[in-house]
mmCIF file with all atom_site columns, C-alpha atoms in Angstrom:
data_model
loop_
_atom_site.group_PDB
_atom_site.id
_atom_site.type_symbol
_atom_site.label_atom_id
_atom_site.label_alt_id
_atom_site.label_comp_id
_atom_site.label_asym_id
_atom_site.label_entity_id
_atom_site.label_seq_id
_atom_site.pdbx_PDB_ins_code
_atom_site.Cartn_x
_atom_site.Cartn_y
_atom_site.Cartn_z
_atom_site.occupancy
_atom_site.B_iso_or_equiv
_atom_site.pdbx_formal_charge
_atom_site.auth_seq_id
_atom_site.auth_comp_id
_atom_site.auth_asym_id
_atom_site.auth_atom_id
_atom_site.pdbx_PDB_model_num
ATOM 1   C CA . MET A 1 1   ? -43.109 -5.511 -43.865 1.00 96.00 ? 1   MET A CA 1
ATOM 2   C CA . GLN A 1 2   ? -40.752 -3.507 -46.031 1.00 98.00 ? 2   GLN A CA 1
ATOM 3   C CA . ILE A 1 3   ? -40.691 0.284  -45.932 1.00 98.00 ? 3   ILE A CA 1
ATOM 4   C CA . ARG A 1 4   ? -38.931 3.007  -47.886 1.00 98.00 ? 4   ARG A CA 1
ATOM 5   C CA . ILE A 1 5   ? -37.674 6.118  -46.095 1.00 98.00 ? 5   ILE A CA 1
ATOM 6   C CA . SER A 1 6   ? -37.032 8.995  -48.525 1.00 98.00 ? 6   SER A CA 1
ATOM 7   C CA . TRP A 1 7   ? -35.551 12.484 -48.152 1.00 98.00 ? 7   TRP A CA 1
ATOM 8   C CA . PRO A 1 8   ? -34.316 15.017 -50.743 1.00 98.00 ? 8   PRO A CA 1
ATOM 9   C CA . ALA A 1 9   ? -30.773 13.572 -51.040 1.00 98.00 ? 9   ALA A CA 1
ATOM 10  C CA . GLY A 1 10  ? -31.677 9.867  -51.056 1.00 98.00 ? 10  GLY A CA 1
ATOM 11  C CA . HIS A 1 11  ? -33.583 6.927  -49.614 1.00 98.00 ? 11  HIS A CA 1
ATOM 12  C CA . VAL A 1 12  ? -33.188 3.616  -47.815 1.00 98.00 ? 12  VAL A CA 1
ATOM 13  C CA . THR A 1 13  ? -35.397 0.585  -47.500 1.00 98.00 ? 13  THR A CA 1
ATOM 14  C CA . ALA A 1 14  ? -35.855 -1.363 -44.295 1.00 98.00 ? 14  ALA A CA 1
ATOM 15  C CA . THR A 1 15  ? -37.326 -4.705 -43.304 1.00 98.00 ? 15  THR A CA 1
ATOM 16  C CA . LEU A 1 16  ? -39.512 -4.622 -40.195 1.00 98.00 ? 16  LEU A CA 1
ATOM 17  C CA . ALA A 1 17  ? -40.428 -7.580 -38.002 1.00 98.00 ? 17  ALA A CA 1
ATOM 18  C CA . GLU A 1 18  ? -44.024 -8.218 -36.984 1.00 97.00 ? 18  GLU A CA 1
ATOM 19  C CA . THR A 1 19  ? -44.225 -6.407 -33.649 1.00 97.00 ? 19  THR A CA 1
ATOM 20  C CA . PRO A 1 20  ? -47.059 -4.463 -31.993 1.00 97.00 ? 20  PRO A CA 1
ATOM 21  C CA . THR A 1 21  ? -45.191 -1.231 -32.770 1.00 98.00 ? 21  THR A CA 1
ATOM 22  C CA . SER A 1 22  ? -44.510 -2.052 -36.425 1.00 97.00 ? 22  SER A CA 1
ATOM 23  C CA . GLN A 1 23  ? -48.176 -2.990 -36.850 1.00 97.00 ? 23  GLN A CA 1
ATOM 24  C CA . ALA A 1 24  ? -49.235 0.365  -35.351 1.00 98.00 ? 24  ALA A CA 1
ATOM 25  C CA . LEU A 1 25  ? -46.794 2.169  -37.648 1.00 97.00 ? 25  LEU A CA 1
ATOM 26  C CA . GLY A 1 26  ? -48.069 0.262  -40.687 1.00 97.00 ? 26  GLY A CA 1
ATOM 27  C CA . LYS A 1 27  ? -51.580 1.595  -40.058 1.00 97.00 ? 27  LYS A CA 1
ATOM 28  C CA . VAL A 1 28  ? -50.468 5.226  -40.554 1.00 97.00 ? 28  VAL A CA 1
ATOM 29  C CA . LEU A 1 29  ? -48.312 4.737  -43.675 1.00 98.00 ? 29  LEU A CA 1
ATOM 30  C CA . PRO A 1 30  ? -47.587 6.593  -45.810 1.00 98.00 ? 30  PRO A CA 1
ATOM 31  C CA . LEU A 1 31  ? -46.461 9.385  -43.492 1.00 98.00 ? 31  LEU A CA 1
ATOM 32  C CA . SER A 1 32  ? -44.566 12.612 -43.959 1.00 98.00 ? 32  SER A CA 1
ATOM 33  C CA . ALA A 1 33  ? -42.442 14.260 -41.283 1.00 98.00 ? 33  ALA A CA 1
ATOM 34  C CA . THR A 1 34  ? -39.528 16.611 -40.702 1.00 98.00 ? 34  THR A CA 1
ATOM 35  C CA . ALA A 1 35  ? -36.129 15.097 -39.967 1.00 98.00 ? 35  ALA A CA 1
ATOM 36  C CA . ASN A 1 36  ? -34.158 15.778 -36.809 1.00 98.00 ? 36  ASN A CA 1
ATOM 37  C CA . THR A 1 37  ? -30.567 14.691 -36.286 1.00 98.00 ? 37  THR A CA 1
ATOM 38  C CA . TRP A 1 38  ? -28.726 13.821 -33.072 1.00 98.00 ? 38  TRP A CA 1
ATOM 39  C CA . GLY A 1 39  ? -25.130 12.871 -33.656 1.00 98.00 ? 39  GLY A CA 1
ATOM 40  C CA . GLU A 1 40  ? -25.242 10.026 -36.182 1.00 98.00 ? 40  GLU A CA 1
ATOM 41  C CA . GLU A 1 41  ? -28.950 9.365  -35.725 1.00 98.00 ? 41  GLU A CA 1
ATOM 42  C CA . VAL A 1 42  ? -31.945 10.544 -37.728 1.00 98.00 ? 42  VAL A CA 1
ATOM 43  C CA . TYR A 1 43  ? -35.309 10.688 -35.992 1.00 98.00 ? 43  TYR A CA 1
ATOM 44  C CA . PHE A 1 44  ? -38.733 12.071 -36.796 1.00 98.00 ? 44  PHE A CA 1
ATOM 45  C CA . ASP A 1 45  ? -42.260 12.148 -35.439 1.00 97.00 ? 45  ASP A CA 1
ATOM 46  C CA . THR A 1 46  ? -44.704 9.481  -36.605 1.00 98.00 ? 46  THR A CA 1
ATOM 47  C CA . GLY A 1 47  ? -47.921 10.531 -34.894 1.00 95.00 ? 47  GLY A CA 1
ATOM 48  C CA . VAL A 1 48  ? -48.052 6.998  -33.410 1.00 96.00 ? 48  VAL A CA 1
ATOM 49  C CA . SER A 1 49  ? -48.131 6.552  -29.640 1.00 97.00 ? 49  SER A CA 1
ATOM 50  C CA . VAL A 1 50  ? -47.305 3.095  -28.282 1.00 97.00 ? 50  VAL A CA 1
ATOM 51  C CA . PRO A 1 51  ? -45.962 1.724  -24.978 1.00 97.00 ? 51  PRO A CA 1
ATOM 52  C CA . ARG A 1 52  ? -42.369 0.582  -24.555 1.00 98.00 ? 52  ARG A CA 1
ATOM 53  C CA . GLU A 1 53  ? -42.074 -3.137 -25.364 1.00 97.00 ? 53  GLU A CA 1
ATOM 54  C CA . SER A 1 54  ? -40.386 -5.583 -22.972 1.00 96.00 ? 54  SER A CA 1
ATOM 55  C CA . ASP A 1 55  ? -37.370 -6.080 -25.271 1.00 96.00 ? 55  ASP A CA 1
ATOM 56  C CA . ALA A 1 56  ? -36.660 -2.345 -25.773 1.00 98.00 ? 56  ALA A CA 1
ATOM 57  C CA . GLN A 1 57  ? -32.953 -1.503 -25.979 1.00 98.00 ? 57  GLN A CA 1
ATOM 58  C CA . GLN A 1 58  ? -30.861 1.647  -25.662 1.00 98.00 ? 58  GLN A CA 1
ATOM 59  C CA . VAL A 1 59  ? -27.641 0.406  -27.316 1.00 98.00 ? 59  VAL A CA 1
ATOM 60  C CA . VAL A 1 60  ? -28.273 -0.997 -30.799 1.00 98.00 ? 60  VAL A CA 1
ATOM 61  C CA . GLU A 1 61  ? -26.402 -1.871 -33.982 1.00 97.00 ? 61  GLU A CA 1
ATOM 62  C CA . PRO A 1 62  ? -25.999 0.728  -36.750 1.00 98.00 ? 62  PRO A CA 1
ATOM 63  C CA . GLY A 1 63  ? -28.960 0.509  -39.114 1.00 98.00 ? 63  GLY A CA 1
ATOM 64  C CA . THR A 1 64  ? -31.451 -0.606 -36.486 1.00 98.00 ? 64  THR A CA 1
ATOM 65  C CA . VAL A 1 65  ? -34.955 0.742  -37.059 1.00 98.00 ? 65  VAL A CA 1
ATOM 66  C CA . ALA A 1 66  ? -36.103 1.727  -33.580 1.00 98.00 ? 66  ALA A CA 1
ATOM 67  C CA . PHE A 1 67  ? -39.171 3.445  -32.183 1.00 98.00 ? 67  PHE A CA 1
ATOM 68  C CA . TRP A 1 68  ? -38.553 6.059  -29.507 1.00 98.00 ? 68  TRP A CA 1
ATOM 69  C CA . THR A 1 69  ? -41.662 5.805  -27.318 1.00 97.00 ? 69  THR A CA 1
ATOM 70  C CA . ASP A 1 70  ? -40.748 8.960  -25.360 1.00 96.00 ? 70  ASP A CA 1
ATOM 71  C CA . GLY A 1 71  ? -41.018 11.008 -28.571 1.00 96.00 ? 71  GLY A CA 1
ATOM 72  C CA . ASP A 1 72  ? -43.448 8.975  -30.730 1.00 97.00 ? 72  ASP A CA 1
ATOM 73  C CA . ALA A 1 73  ? -40.638 8.892  -33.291 1.00 98.00 ? 73  ALA A CA 1
ATOM 74  C CA . LEU A 1 74  ? -38.739 6.550  -35.550 1.00 98.00 ? 74  LEU A CA 1
ATOM 75  C CA . ALA A 1 75  ? -35.057 6.562  -34.570 1.00 98.00 ? 75  ALA A CA 1
ATOM 76  C CA . LEU A 1 76  ? -32.524 5.518  -37.192 1.00 98.00 ? 76  LEU A CA 1
ATOM 77  C CA . PRO A 1 77  ? -28.986 5.350  -35.764 1.00 98.00 ? 77  PRO A CA 1
ATOM 78  C CA . TYR A 1 78  ? -26.054 4.852  -38.114 1.00 98.00 ? 78  TYR A CA 1
ATOM 79  C CA . GLY A 1 79  ? -23.210 5.732  -35.726 1.00 98.00 ? 79  GLY A CA 1
ATOM 80  C CA . PRO A 1 80  ? -22.453 7.344  -32.369 1.00 98.00 ? 80  PRO A CA 1
ATOM 81  C CA . THR A 1 81  ? -24.807 9.819  -30.692 1.00 98.00 ? 81  THR A CA 1
ATOM 82  C CA . PRO A 1 82  ? -23.794 12.508 -28.176 1.00 98.00 ? 82  PRO A CA 1
ATOM 83  C CA . ILE A 1 83  ? -24.219 10.022 -25.288 1.00 98.00 ? 83  ILE A CA 1
ATOM 84  C CA . SER A 1 84  ? -22.458 7.049  -26.916 1.00 98.00 ? 84  SER A CA 1
ATOM 85  C CA . HIS A 1 85  ? -19.451 5.380  -25.338 1.00 97.00 ? 85  HIS A CA 1
ATOM 86  C CA . GLY A 1 86  ? -16.963 4.974  -28.181 1.00 95.00 ? 86  GLY A CA 1
ATOM 87  C CA . ALA A 1 87  ? -18.424 3.906  -31.509 1.00 94.00 ? 87  ALA A CA 1
ATOM 88  C CA . GLU A 1 88  ? -21.670 2.403  -30.165 1.00 97.00 ? 88  GLU A CA 1
ATOM 89  C CA . CYS A 1 89  ? -25.137 3.579  -31.225 1.00 97.00 ? 89  CYS A CA 1
ATOM 90  C CA . ARG A 1 90  ? -26.701 4.708  -27.942 1.00 98.00 ? 90  ARG A CA 1
ATOM 91  C CA . LEU A 1 91  ? -30.268 5.991  -28.212 1.00 98.00 ? 91  LEU A CA 1
ATOM 92  C CA . ALA A 1 92  ? -31.677 8.684  -25.893 1.00 97.00 ? 92  ALA A CA 1
ATOM 93  C CA . SER A 1 93  ? -33.612 6.022  -23.949 1.00 97.00 ? 93  SER A CA 1
ATOM 94  C CA . PRO A 1 94  ? -34.641 2.386  -24.527 1.00 98.00 ? 94  PRO A CA 1
ATOM 95  C CA . CYS A 1 95  ? -36.523 2.066  -27.816 1.00 98.00 ? 95  CYS A CA 1
ATOM 96  C CA . ASN A 1 96  ? -38.753 -0.597 -29.344 1.00 98.00 ? 96  ASN A CA 1
ATOM 97  C CA . LEU A 1 97  ? -36.882 -2.600 -31.976 1.00 98.00 ? 97  LEU A CA 1
ATOM 98  C CA . LEU A 1 98  ? -38.674 -2.781 -35.332 1.00 98.00 ? 98  LEU A CA 1
ATOM 99  C CA . GLY A 1 99  ? -36.137 -4.074 -37.832 1.00 98.00 ? 99  GLY A CA 1
ATOM 100 C CA . GLN A 1 100 ? -33.049 -3.252 -39.865 1.00 98.00 ? 100 GLN A CA 1
ATOM 101 C CA . ILE A 1 101 ? -32.129 -0.975 -42.743 1.00 98.00 ? 101 ILE A CA 1
ATOM 102 C CA . ASP A 1 102 ? -31.351 -2.923 -45.922 1.00 98.00 ? 102 ASP A CA 1
ATOM 103 C CA . GLY A 1 103 ? -27.869 -2.071 -47.172 1.00 96.00 ? 103 GLY A CA 1
ATOM 104 C CA . ASP A 1 104 ? -25.552 0.639  -45.869 1.00 97.00 ? 104 ASP A CA 1
ATOM 105 C CA . PRO A 1 105 ? -27.022 2.618  -42.957 1.00 97.00 ? 105 PRO A CA 1
ATOM 106 C CA . GLY A 1 106 ? -24.359 5.282  -43.627 1.00 97.00 ? 106 GLY A CA 1
ATOM 107 C CA . THR A 1 107 ? -26.636 6.507  -46.430 1.00 98.00 ? 107 THR A CA 1
ATOM 108 C CA . LEU A 1 108 ? -28.545 8.286  -43.642 1.00 98.00 ? 108 LEU A CA 1
ATOM 109 C CA . ALA A 1 109 ? -25.600 10.697 -43.245 1.00 98.00 ? 109 ALA A CA 1
ATOM 110 C CA . SER A 1 110 ? -27.062 12.746 -46.131 1.00 98.00 ? 110 SER A CA 1
ATOM 111 C CA . VAL A 1 111 ? -30.213 13.566 -44.119 1.00 98.00 ? 111 VAL A CA 1
ATOM 112 C CA . ARG A 1 112 ? -30.147 17.146 -42.817 1.00 98.00 ? 112 ARG A CA 1
ATOM 113 C CA . ALA A 1 113 ? -32.174 18.505 -39.910 1.00 98.00 ? 113 ALA A CA 1
ATOM 114 C CA . GLY A 1 114 ? -35.318 20.031 -41.341 1.00 98.00 ? 114 GLY A CA 1
ATOM 115 C CA . ASP A 1 115 ? -35.411 17.775 -44.420 1.00 98.00 ? 115 ASP A CA 1
ATOM 116 C CA . PRO A 1 116 ? -38.835 16.483 -45.373 1.00 98.00 ? 116 PRO A CA 1
ATOM 117 C CA . VAL A 1 117 ? -39.020 12.718 -44.859 1.00 98.00 ? 117 VAL A CA 1
ATOM 118 C CA . ARG A 1 118 ? -41.567 10.295 -46.280 1.00 98.00 ? 118 ARG A CA 1
ATOM 119 C CA . VAL A 1 119 ? -42.127 6.729  -45.072 1.00 98.00 ? 119 VAL A CA 1
ATOM 120 C CA . GLU A 1 120 ? -44.158 4.305  -47.168 1.00 98.00 ? 120 GLU A CA 1
ATOM 121 C CA . ARG A 1 121 ? -44.634 0.604  -47.693 1.00 97.00 ? 121 ARG A CA 1
ATOM 122 C CA . VAL A 1 122 ? -42.623 -0.946 -50.497 1.00 95.00 ? 122 VAL A CA 1
#
């Protein structure tokens, strides 16, 4: 599944794998939320509640589309967070892996806390 994540200053597209979490997310699209930022990570509530999957990870590559089960949120890291060691992308806790942003994940740097965010299928 391909999705588009839009905010006032831009947008990215992402390709999601077929996982139980991505299927649950697909059922609620399109969705609108308010962006939060944490270091070089954007996250926002989805209204979806799912369990942590067996392959959940806390340290991921920039541009990973992750689902933070502790906060029912999409987590989009593009660089270090406050708990990272060096340049790694370390999420607050292990997250379900959904897919990857297409193109430069650094585009997410233009998202500001409080920005309206929309997620829809492409």
